[in-house]
Short mmCIF file of C-alpha atoms and ligand atoms in Angstrom, two decimals:
data_model
loop_
_atom_site.label_atom_id
_atom_site.label_comp_id
_atom_site.label_asym_id
_atom_site.label_seq_id
_atom_site.Cartn_x
_atom_site.Cartn_y
_atom_site.Cartn_z
CA MET A 796 101.83 77.73 88.10
CA THR A 797 104.41 75.84 85.22
CA LEU A 798 107.49 76.00 85.86
CA ALA A 799 107.54 78.28 82.49
CA LYS A 800 105.14 80.16 83.76
CA ALA A 801 107.25 81.37 86.73
CA ALA A 802 110.14 81.69 84.92
CA GLN A 803 108.33 83.84 81.98
CA ARG A 804 107.33 86.22 84.22
CA VAL A 805 111.10 86.85 85.82
CA ALA A 806 112.81 87.10 81.94
CA GLU A 807 109.93 90.02 81.91
CA GLU A 808 111.13 91.36 84.48
CA PHE A 809 114.02 91.98 82.52
CA GLU A 810 112.46 93.78 79.78
CA PHE A 811 113.65 97.23 78.06
CA THR A 812 111.75 99.02 75.83
CA PRO A 813 113.01 101.20 73.01
CA ASP A 814 111.04 104.37 74.61
CA GLN A 815 113.14 103.11 78.19
CA VAL A 816 116.66 102.95 76.02
CA ARG A 817 115.23 106.66 74.08
CA ASN A 818 114.91 108.02 78.05
CA GLY A 819 117.80 106.46 78.90
CA VAL A 820 120.02 107.93 75.53
CA LYS A 821 118.34 111.43 76.44
CA GLU A 822 119.66 111.55 80.60
CA PHE A 823 123.06 110.33 78.89
CA LEU A 824 123.98 113.03 76.98
CA ALA A 825 123.38 115.42 79.49
CA GLU A 826 125.00 113.35 81.81
CA MET A 827 127.53 113.41 79.61
CA ASP A 828 127.86 117.31 78.77
CA ASP A 829 127.66 117.55 82.63
CA GLY A 830 130.70 116.08 83.27
CA LEU A 831 132.55 117.76 81.00
CA GLN A 832 131.84 121.77 82.70
CA LYS A 833 132.60 120.20 86.10
CA ASP A 834 133.93 117.61 88.93
CA GLY A 835 131.63 115.55 90.64
CA THR A 836 129.39 114.79 88.70
CA PHE A 837 128.45 110.90 88.67
CA MET A 838 129.88 110.13 85.07
CA ASN A 839 133.71 111.49 85.64
CA GLN A 840 134.24 112.76 81.97
CA ILE A 841 137.83 112.83 82.69
CA PRO A 842 140.34 113.95 80.52
CA THR A 843 143.12 111.76 79.39
CA TYR A 844 146.07 113.99 78.42
CA VAL A 845 146.11 112.16 74.97
CA THR A 846 145.25 114.63 71.79
CA ALA A 847 145.79 112.31 69.06
CA VAL A 848 145.73 108.69 67.64
CA PRO A 849 147.56 106.37 66.06
CA ASN A 850 147.78 105.83 62.51
CA GLY A 851 149.48 102.54 62.51
CA THR A 852 152.93 103.76 61.26
CA GLU A 853 154.32 104.01 64.92
CA LYS A 854 157.38 102.17 66.11
CA GLY A 855 159.86 100.49 68.50
CA LEU A 856 159.54 98.84 72.02
CA TYR A 857 157.91 99.41 75.12
CA MET A 858 156.62 98.04 77.84
CA ALA A 859 152.98 98.04 79.39
CA VAL A 860 151.47 96.53 82.68
CA ASP A 861 147.81 96.03 83.47
CA LEU A 862 145.43 96.24 86.33
CA GLY A 863 142.24 96.08 86.18
CA GLY A 864 139.77 93.28 87.15
CA THR A 865 141.07 89.73 87.50
CA ASN A 866 144.76 89.49 86.68
CA PHE A 867 147.66 91.59 86.28
CA ARG A 868 149.32 91.95 83.14
CA VAL A 869 152.45 92.78 82.10
CA CYS A 870 153.83 92.61 78.36
CA SER A 871 156.56 93.98 75.80
CA ILE A 872 155.65 95.06 72.92
CA LEU A 873 157.24 95.29 69.78
CA LEU A 874 155.17 97.84 67.15
CA HIS A 875 156.69 97.54 63.47
CA GLY A 876 155.62 101.22 62.46
CA ASP A 877 153.34 99.08 59.29
CA THR A 878 149.35 98.72 61.66
CA THR A 879 151.15 94.92 63.43
CA PHE A 880 153.78 94.89 66.36
CA THR A 881 154.82 91.39 68.61
CA LEU A 882 154.00 91.16 72.11
CA ASN A 883 155.43 89.32 74.90
CA SER A 884 153.42 88.67 78.24
CA SER A 885 152.75 87.01 80.89
CA LYS A 886 149.76 87.31 83.84
CA ILE A 887 148.37 86.51 86.99
CA LYS A 888 145.85 86.25 88.78
CA ILE A 889 145.51 89.12 91.97
CA PRO A 890 145.41 87.65 95.08
CA GLN A 891 141.84 88.21 96.70
CA THR A 892 143.57 88.87 100.56
CA LEU A 893 146.00 91.56 97.54
CA MET A 894 142.50 93.96 96.78
CA LYS A 895 140.73 93.86 100.04
CA ALA A 896 144.71 94.64 101.48
CA GLN A 897 145.31 97.59 104.56
CA THR A 898 148.04 99.05 102.95
CA ALA A 899 148.08 100.88 98.96
CA LYS A 900 152.17 99.54 99.85
CA GLU A 901 151.03 95.46 99.43
CA LEU A 902 149.76 95.68 96.19
CA PHE A 903 151.94 98.28 94.55
CA ALA A 904 154.81 96.20 95.73
CA PHE A 905 153.89 92.81 94.88
CA LEU A 906 153.22 94.07 90.61
CA ALA A 907 156.40 95.43 91.13
CA LYS A 908 157.65 91.59 91.52
CA GLN A 909 156.16 90.89 89.14
CA ILE A 910 157.41 93.24 86.67
CA GLU A 911 161.16 92.48 88.04
CA ALA A 912 159.78 88.34 87.20
CA PHE A 913 159.13 89.56 83.38
CA LEU A 914 162.08 91.70 82.67
CA LYS A 915 164.48 88.78 83.93
CA GLU A 916 162.50 85.92 82.05
CA HIS A 917 161.84 88.37 78.37
CA HIS A 918 164.97 90.46 78.83
CA GLY A 919 167.06 89.26 80.87
CA GLU A 920 169.85 90.51 79.21
CA HIS A 921 168.74 94.41 79.28
CA TYR A 922 167.77 93.61 83.25
CA GLU A 923 171.81 91.77 84.14
CA CYS A 924 173.34 94.84 82.42
CA HIS A 925 170.82 97.63 83.99
CA ILE A 926 171.78 95.92 87.72
CA GLU A 927 175.47 95.47 86.57
CA LYS A 928 175.92 99.34 86.02
CA LYS A 929 173.49 100.02 89.07
CA GLN A 930 175.63 98.13 91.18
CA LYS A 931 178.62 99.77 90.29
CA GLY A 932 177.27 103.04 90.64
CA GLU A 933 176.78 103.84 86.86
CA GLN A 934 174.23 106.17 86.17
CA ALA A 935 171.18 103.98 83.36
CA SER A 936 171.08 106.04 78.96
CA GLU A 937 167.45 107.79 78.68
CA GLU A 938 167.86 104.86 76.01
CA GLU A 939 168.14 101.83 78.44
CA ILE A 940 165.13 102.78 80.17
CA PHE A 941 162.19 101.48 79.47
CA ASN A 942 158.85 103.76 78.69
CA MET A 943 156.17 101.61 80.33
CA GLY A 944 152.37 102.29 79.91
CA PHE A 945 150.64 101.76 83.02
CA THR A 946 146.83 100.57 82.12
CA PHE A 947 145.00 101.00 85.50
CA SER A 948 140.87 100.66 84.83
CA PHE A 949 139.56 102.13 88.13
CA PRO A 950 138.61 105.60 88.51
CA VAL A 951 141.69 108.45 88.56
CA ARG A 952 141.71 112.17 88.67
CA GLN A 953 144.03 112.32 86.08
CA VAL A 954 146.45 115.81 85.70
CA GLY A 955 148.92 114.77 84.08
CA ILE A 956 149.96 111.90 81.02
CA ASN A 957 151.73 109.91 84.27
CA LYS A 958 150.00 111.56 87.17
CA GLY A 959 146.05 110.84 88.82
CA TYR A 960 144.81 110.42 91.83
CA LEU A 961 142.62 107.45 92.90
CA ILE A 962 139.01 108.69 93.10
CA ARG A 963 137.38 105.39 93.88
CA TRP A 964 137.79 101.55 93.87
CA THR A 965 135.19 99.09 91.73
CA LYS A 966 135.26 95.61 90.53
CA GLY A 967 135.86 94.38 93.80
CA PHE A 968 139.15 96.10 95.63
CA ASP A 969 138.56 98.08 98.69
CA ILE A 970 141.75 100.00 99.73
CA ALA A 971 141.03 102.36 101.74
CA ASP A 972 145.00 103.41 101.96
CA ALA A 973 145.38 104.56 98.17
CA ILE A 974 142.73 106.53 97.22
CA GLY A 975 142.99 110.23 97.25
CA LYS A 976 147.11 108.57 96.04
CA ASP A 977 148.70 109.55 93.04
CA VAL A 978 148.94 105.38 91.32
CA CYS A 979 151.59 106.22 89.06
CA GLY A 980 154.14 107.22 92.01
CA LEU A 981 152.88 104.09 94.01
CA LEU A 982 154.70 102.14 91.39
CA GLN A 983 157.49 103.95 90.27
CA ALA A 984 158.22 103.59 94.04
CA GLU A 985 158.25 99.38 93.53
CA ILE A 986 159.74 99.61 91.07
CA ASP A 987 162.67 101.56 91.66
CA ALA A 988 163.11 99.40 95.64
CA LEU A 989 164.34 96.85 92.75
CA HIS A 990 166.33 99.14 90.67
CA LEU A 991 164.28 98.16 87.46
CA PRO A 992 164.87 99.48 84.47
CA VAL A 993 161.26 101.02 83.79
CA ARG A 994 159.64 104.30 83.97
CA VAL A 995 155.58 105.01 84.36
CA ALA A 996 155.59 106.82 81.43
CA ALA A 997 152.04 107.19 80.80
CA LEU A 998 148.73 106.63 83.21
CA VAL A 999 146.08 104.54 81.18
CA ASN A 1000 142.68 103.40 81.64
CA ASP A 1001 142.41 100.24 79.61
CA THR A 1002 139.66 102.03 77.91
CA VAL A 1003 141.83 104.56 76.00
CA GLY A 1004 144.47 101.87 75.71
CA THR A 1005 141.57 100.34 73.34
CA LEU A 1006 141.05 103.03 71.83
CA MET A 1007 144.46 103.10 70.27
CA ALA A 1008 145.16 99.43 69.84
CA ARG A 1009 141.80 99.72 67.94
CA SER A 1010 143.16 102.67 65.60
CA TYR A 1011 146.54 101.67 65.11
CA THR A 1012 145.08 98.49 63.03
CA SER A 1013 141.80 99.30 62.19
CA PRO A 1014 140.78 100.15 58.04
CA GLY A 1015 140.12 103.43 57.12
CA LYS A 1016 141.78 106.60 57.21
CA THR A 1017 139.49 107.94 59.72
CA GLY A 1018 140.17 107.35 63.37
CA THR A 1019 138.49 104.63 66.67
CA LEU A 1020 135.88 107.25 68.13
CA LEU A 1021 135.41 104.60 70.82
CA GLY A 1022 137.15 102.71 72.98
CA ALA A 1023 134.89 100.19 75.01
CA ILE A 1024 135.13 97.80 77.64
CA PHE A 1025 132.77 95.40 78.10
CA GLY A 1026 134.09 92.60 80.48
CA THR A 1027 135.17 92.18 83.99
CA GLY A 1028 133.90 95.87 84.75
CA THR A 1029 132.33 98.62 81.92
CA ASN A 1030 133.89 102.10 80.62
CA GLY A 1031 134.41 104.51 77.84
CA ALA A 1032 136.95 106.45 76.17
CA TYR A 1033 136.17 109.01 72.45
CA VAL A 1034 137.29 111.02 71.29
CA GLU A 1035 135.94 114.85 72.45
CA LYS A 1036 136.71 118.07 70.97
CA LEU A 1037 138.84 120.52 73.41
CA SER A 1038 136.28 123.34 73.08
CA LYS A 1039 133.72 121.16 74.66
CA VAL A 1040 135.63 120.45 77.88
CA THR A 1041 134.90 123.49 79.57
CA LYS A 1042 136.38 122.01 83.00
CA LEU A 1043 139.92 122.30 81.19
CA THR A 1044 140.78 125.56 82.29
CA ASN A 1045 143.27 126.74 84.17
CA ALA A 1046 146.81 127.57 82.99
CA GLU A 1047 148.92 124.95 84.35
CA GLU A 1048 146.40 121.82 82.79
CA LYS A 1049 146.13 123.92 79.92
CA GLY A 1050 150.71 123.27 79.52
CA LEU A 1051 150.23 119.88 79.50
CA TYR A 1052 149.01 118.38 76.43
CA ASP A 1053 148.70 119.76 72.55
CA GLU A 1054 146.21 121.74 71.47
CA SER A 1055 146.73 121.75 67.87
CA THR A 1056 144.52 118.22 67.39
CA GLY A 1057 141.95 120.56 68.24
CA GLU A 1058 140.65 117.01 70.29
CA MET A 1059 141.20 115.06 73.63
CA ILE A 1060 140.15 111.51 74.41
CA ILE A 1061 137.40 110.97 76.95
CA ASN A 1062 137.69 108.74 80.01
CA THR A 1063 133.75 108.61 80.10
CA GLU A 1064 133.75 106.43 83.00
CA TRP A 1065 129.74 105.64 82.35
CA GLY A 1066 129.98 102.76 85.07
CA SER A 1067 128.82 105.76 86.58
CA PHE A 1068 125.93 106.82 84.67
CA ASP A 1069 122.71 107.33 86.51
CA ASN A 1070 123.56 106.55 89.67
CA GLY A 1071 120.85 107.95 90.41
CA LEU A 1072 118.24 105.73 88.70
CA LYS A 1073 116.52 108.32 86.89
CA THR A 1074 116.00 106.02 84.32
CA LEU A 1075 117.85 101.76 84.75
CA PRO A 1076 115.72 99.95 85.16
CA ASN A 1077 115.61 98.73 89.29
CA THR A 1078 114.40 94.73 89.87
CA LYS A 1079 114.36 93.19 93.04
CA TYR A 1080 117.20 91.49 91.73
CA ASP A 1081 119.53 94.54 91.11
CA ALA A 1082 118.30 96.19 94.62
CA ALA A 1083 119.14 93.38 96.36
CA LEU A 1084 122.79 92.96 94.43
CA ASP A 1085 123.82 96.72 95.27
CA LYS A 1086 123.06 95.98 99.22
CA ASP A 1087 126.02 93.40 98.98
CA THR A 1088 128.46 95.70 97.15
CA PRO A 1089 131.34 96.96 98.56
CA ASN A 1090 130.09 100.00 97.06
CA THR A 1091 126.77 100.47 97.42
CA GLY A 1092 124.57 103.38 95.50
CA ILE A 1093 128.07 103.45 93.02
CA GLN A 1094 128.66 102.01 89.85
CA MET A 1095 125.05 101.91 88.81
CA PHE A 1096 125.41 101.29 84.86
CA GLU A 1097 128.23 98.43 85.52
CA LYS A 1098 125.91 97.06 87.66
CA ARG A 1099 123.13 96.19 85.56
CA ILE A 1100 125.80 95.60 82.25
CA SER A 1101 128.70 93.93 83.30
CA GLY A 1102 130.44 90.04 83.89
CA MET A 1103 131.19 90.48 88.04
CA TYR A 1104 127.82 91.41 88.25
CA LEU A 1105 125.69 88.94 85.88
CA GLY A 1106 126.02 85.73 86.98
CA GLU A 1107 124.28 86.88 90.97
CA ILE A 1108 121.88 89.01 88.68
CA LEU A 1109 121.21 85.38 87.44
CA ARG A 1110 121.66 83.79 90.40
CA LEU A 1111 119.09 85.83 92.82
CA ALA A 1112 116.46 85.41 89.90
CA ILE A 1113 116.59 81.47 89.98
CA VAL A 1114 116.51 81.75 94.03
CA SER A 1115 113.14 83.49 93.77
CA LEU A 1116 111.58 80.59 92.36
CA LEU A 1117 113.69 78.24 94.11
CA ASP A 1118 111.74 79.78 97.19
CA ASP A 1119 108.04 80.25 95.83
CA PRO A 1120 106.34 76.33 97.37
CA ALA A 1121 103.87 76.96 93.96
CA VAL A 1122 107.75 76.87 91.32
CA PRO A 1123 108.60 73.63 90.46
CA LEU A 1124 112.18 74.36 89.80
CA PHE A 1125 114.46 71.32 90.28
CA SER A 1126 112.24 69.86 91.89
CA ASP A 1127 112.51 65.98 92.48
CA GLU A 1128 109.63 64.11 90.73
CA ASN A 1129 109.66 60.95 92.14
CA SER A 1130 109.85 61.82 95.46
CA GLY A 1131 105.45 61.67 96.07
CA SER A 1132 106.15 64.99 97.76
CA ASN A 1133 103.80 68.18 96.88
CA ASP A 1134 106.00 70.98 98.68
CA PHE A 1135 108.67 72.17 96.31
CA ARG A 1136 111.63 72.68 98.83
CA THR A 1137 111.52 69.75 100.82
CA THR A 1138 112.07 67.75 97.26
CA THR A 1139 114.25 69.62 95.81
CA LEU A 1140 117.24 68.50 93.64
CA VAL A 1141 120.16 71.39 94.80
CA ASN A 1142 122.73 69.90 96.76
CA LYS A 1143 123.27 72.12 100.07
CA ASP A 1144 126.12 72.92 98.95
CA SER A 1145 125.68 73.62 95.34
CA ALA A 1146 126.73 76.61 94.31
CA LEU A 1147 123.70 78.45 93.80
CA LEU A 1148 122.93 79.05 97.47
CA LYS A 1149 126.39 80.86 97.60
CA PRO A 1150 125.85 85.02 97.12
CA TRP A 1151 128.22 85.16 94.07
CA GLY A 1152 128.61 81.22 93.80
CA ILE A 1153 127.48 81.61 89.98
CA ASP A 1154 130.28 82.49 87.02
CA THR A 1155 129.29 84.78 84.33
CA SER A 1156 130.69 82.85 81.96
CA PHE A 1157 127.58 80.10 83.08
CA LEU A 1158 125.21 83.50 81.15
CA SER A 1159 126.72 82.59 78.08
CA HIS A 1160 127.11 78.71 78.26
CA THR A 1161 123.28 78.73 78.98
CA GLY A 1162 122.34 81.92 77.64
CA GLY A 1163 123.74 80.87 74.38
CA ASP A 1164 122.91 76.78 74.58
CA SER A 1165 120.81 75.53 70.87
CA THR A 1166 121.13 72.09 71.94
CA PRO A 1167 118.63 69.94 71.61
CA GLY A 1168 117.06 69.29 74.89
CA LEU A 1169 119.97 72.68 76.57
CA GLN A 1170 122.38 69.92 76.56
CA ILE A 1171 125.49 72.71 77.28
CA THR A 1172 123.09 73.53 79.73
CA ARG A 1173 121.69 70.92 81.62
CA GLN A 1174 125.53 69.84 81.38
CA VAL A 1175 126.97 72.97 83.44
CA LEU A 1176 123.83 73.03 86.07
CA GLN A 1177 125.02 69.05 87.47
CA ARG A 1178 128.67 69.53 87.40
CA ASP A 1179 129.23 72.71 88.75
CA LEU A 1180 126.54 73.88 89.83
CA GLY A 1181 125.38 70.30 92.36
CA VAL A 1182 121.47 69.90 91.14
CA HIS A 1183 121.49 66.61 90.12
CA GLY A 1184 119.81 65.56 87.25
CA PRO A 1185 118.23 68.67 86.03
CA SER A 1186 115.14 68.57 83.57
CA ILE A 1187 115.04 69.74 80.16
CA GLU A 1188 112.07 71.65 82.15
CA ASP A 1189 114.33 73.45 85.03
CA ALA A 1190 116.87 74.07 82.06
CA GLN A 1191 114.78 75.38 80.03
CA ALA A 1192 113.92 77.50 83.05
CA VAL A 1193 117.36 79.13 82.77
CA HIS A 1194 117.91 79.29 80.12
CA VAL A 1195 115.16 81.87 79.68
CA ILE A 1196 116.32 83.84 82.34
CA ALA A 1197 119.51 84.38 81.83
CA ALA A 1198 119.01 85.51 77.93
CA ALA A 1199 116.93 88.20 79.45
CA VAL A 1200 119.75 89.44 82.23
CA GLY A 1201 121.59 89.07 78.95
CA LYS A 1202 119.94 91.10 76.72
CA ARG A 1203 119.29 93.46 79.11
CA ALA A 1204 122.42 94.17 79.26
CA ALA A 1205 122.92 94.07 75.65
CA ARG A 1206 120.86 96.68 75.54
CA LEU A 1207 121.08 99.05 77.78
CA SER A 1208 124.82 98.71 75.91
CA ALA A 1209 123.50 100.18 72.84
CA ILE A 1210 122.10 103.39 75.26
CA ALA A 1211 126.17 104.64 76.31
CA VAL A 1212 127.53 103.89 72.13
CA GLY A 1213 124.52 105.59 70.80
CA ALA A 1214 124.89 108.44 72.82
CA ILE A 1215 128.55 108.95 72.14
CA VAL A 1216 127.71 108.09 68.20
CA LEU A 1217 125.67 111.02 68.22
CA GLN A 1218 127.80 113.52 70.70
CA SER A 1219 130.49 113.17 67.79
CA LYS A 1220 128.04 113.63 65.41
CA ARG A 1221 129.69 111.39 63.35
CA LEU A 1222 126.57 110.72 61.28
CA ASP A 1223 125.64 114.05 60.00
CA VAL A 1224 128.54 113.55 57.09
CA PRO A 1225 126.42 112.04 54.18
CA ALA A 1226 128.17 108.48 53.03
CA SER A 1227 127.69 106.48 50.08
CA ASP A 1228 125.04 103.93 49.17
CA PRO A 1229 125.92 101.29 50.24
CA PRO A 1230 128.29 102.61 52.88
CA ILE A 1231 132.37 102.41 51.88
CA ASP A 1232 135.12 102.11 55.33
CA ASP A 1233 135.66 105.87 55.09
CA ASP A 1234 131.89 106.27 56.54
CA MET A 1235 132.33 104.26 59.20
CA VAL A 1236 132.01 105.27 63.11
CA ASP A 1237 135.10 102.73 64.50
CA ILE A 1238 134.75 101.57 67.27
CA GLY A 1239 136.92 99.27 70.10
CA VAL A 1240 135.57 97.06 72.26
CA ASP A 1241 137.45 94.36 74.46
CA GLY A 1242 135.80 92.13 77.09
CA SER A 1243 134.61 88.77 78.12
CA LEU A 1244 131.03 89.62 77.70
CA VAL A 1245 131.12 91.32 74.31
CA GLU A 1246 133.85 88.48 73.22
CA PHE A 1247 131.93 85.44 75.14
CA TYR A 1248 128.36 86.25 74.83
CA PRO A 1249 126.10 85.04 72.28
CA GLY A 1250 124.39 87.49 70.36
CA PHE A 1251 125.66 90.28 72.64
CA GLU A 1252 126.48 92.82 69.67
CA GLU A 1253 123.32 91.79 67.67
CA TYR A 1254 121.01 92.69 70.68
CA MET A 1255 122.67 96.20 71.15
CA ARG A 1256 122.52 97.21 67.82
CA GLU A 1257 118.90 96.49 67.47
CA ALA A 1258 118.77 98.85 70.43
CA LEU A 1259 121.07 101.42 68.34
CA GLY A 1260 118.43 101.14 65.74
CA GLU A 1261 115.69 102.34 67.80
CA ILE A 1262 117.79 105.01 68.74
CA PRO A 1263 116.67 108.40 67.11
CA GLY A 1264 118.97 110.22 65.11
CA VAL A 1265 120.93 106.32 64.91
CA GLY A 1266 118.15 104.68 63.45
CA GLU A 1267 118.97 101.10 61.27
CA LYS A 1268 121.21 103.20 58.10
CA GLY A 1269 123.14 104.74 60.71
CA GLU A 1270 123.54 101.47 63.00
CA LYS A 1271 124.46 99.54 60.02
CA ARG A 1272 127.21 102.55 59.22
CA ILE A 1273 128.66 101.54 63.32
CA ARG A 1274 132.13 98.97 63.10
CA ILE A 1275 132.26 97.71 66.24
CA GLY A 1276 136.14 94.80 65.91
CA ILE A 1277 137.28 94.16 68.72
CA ALA A 1278 140.56 94.88 70.60
CA LYS A 1279 142.29 92.29 70.94
CA ASP A 1280 145.36 93.30 73.68
CA GLY A 1281 144.11 96.74 73.66
CA SER A 1282 144.92 97.22 76.97
CA GLY A 1283 148.76 96.52 76.13
CA VAL A 1284 149.30 98.04 72.47
CA GLY A 1285 147.32 100.75 73.70
CA ALA A 1286 149.05 101.34 76.41
CA ALA A 1287 152.47 100.69 74.49
CA LEU A 1288 151.12 103.31 72.40
CA ILE A 1289 150.24 106.25 74.67
CA ALA A 1290 153.83 105.41 77.04
CA LEU A 1291 155.27 106.48 73.20
CA VAL A 1292 154.01 109.36 72.31
CA ALA A 1293 154.77 110.28 76.73
CA GLY A 1294 158.09 108.94 76.70
CA ARG A 1295 158.60 111.50 73.59
CA ALA A 1296 157.21 114.49 75.49
CA LEU A 1297 158.77 113.51 79.39
CA ASP A 1298 162.02 113.71 77.56
CA ALA A 1299 161.39 117.07 75.76
CA VAL A 1300 160.49 118.07 80.05
CA ALA A 1301 163.87 116.39 81.50
CA ARG A 1302 166.19 118.26 78.56
C1 BGC B 435 136.28 101.37 85.87
C2 BGC B 435 136.84 102.08 84.81
C3 BGC B 435 137.31 100.76 83.96
C4 BGC B 435 135.80 99.91 83.84
C5 BGC B 435 136.31 97.92 82.66
C6 BGC B 435 135.47 99.63 85.60
O1 BGC B 435 134.54 99.95 86.83
O2 BGC B 435 135.52 101.96 86.81
O3 BGC B 435 137.80 102.21 85.18
O4 BGC B 435 137.33 100.97 82.49
O5 BGC B 435 136.10 98.88 84.52
O6 BGC B 435 137.48 97.48 83.15
#
């Protein structure tokens, strides 16, 4: 078989048809409903106790920290009250050993240390002053304590604005000791041990932060509907009618939020949509990848969409061609042999041959490579992946498969976005022709995939247009905007509202 044919055959395994998109949307709507009624469903539909989105006039100085995947970020944010803000931030990679630590304390003590270092660097005077007071045994006043939003981007059963129990880890984290514990309490204990002037005022999922941040900065009168992350992991949070959140029934929970807006932001945890694989595609590469994760059978939607996994899906697909003796992928034409496995250009210690060896950025590079002769793909194959002198045909084969994996991820993402737009009924309101700002259904997104994978939004839009009830007309009313720094600004905005509420309770 020719290499081009073989690669095409693999690419076809990643096709995701309009019918599959439509079936996915039906299932997604059903699972959303299920999750609003009871606990223990695939999609957790977590009530966040945040009942309003900001309008851009909010003001003040807040802190935010973000633990969500590869990095830990610490920020302080000054909201100017005119839809703009200034932000200071620092970022540190989470050591692999802490992602799988024996105890939760090890991880959270590390986080508190980073907050201490940030305060010393960016708010030195404030920090020194507080420590001096502490040493003299004086009490800090409410105004001296920073209200901090804690963006913690894992599934948490939230039971109040700054309290929530970890349900499960995702994205390669695995610390059994932390499951079932209140993550705000864990962080506050370590902050207090260092005597820092910081109160964990709000627990925030990154998608909720993205939604808040986008709503603070977006044009038009209508608040943002959805905040979505397509990065290391994937997830979305949206504005739901309170009356639909029927699992929020007991009086204790009811006292914890303001009912007057009639709405609440729900963290869908859509990464676990259709864990039962009723509508999701399941190639042999998907199945092999799932087996090799610490959370087999869980986050099945995420494992087909997000950055943590796409590189490995691509790698498995490439390896399937390499393993086929009839397919001349990366074969050394000068060797004079016909057994392509013994004449390979692939270095023995190439990342291509190591599980999880390919970074998803490779997918972005090759998927979007439009240079003549696929220069970029060939360069990256040579430089990063230990393939000596790949031919144009080799590069073409990799490119075709990478593009198919990326396109499938984008089309799958449309299921979630489309279903949430339908659930909101915002497209049922008649619009002007052409639609004006206030007719738009606003969506804030963040994450490496949506930012860097070429054509991600276009592919997603194409699939959105195929969904009954959205269609091409509706798709044009969906406005998608990057909400940069969403988790920082958004968490600050929630800390603002939450800080007021906590002060009121303390008084
Ligand atoms: C987590 C979500 C998070 C998403 C994006 C998922 O793995 O379960 O809580 O929002 O990643 O960071």
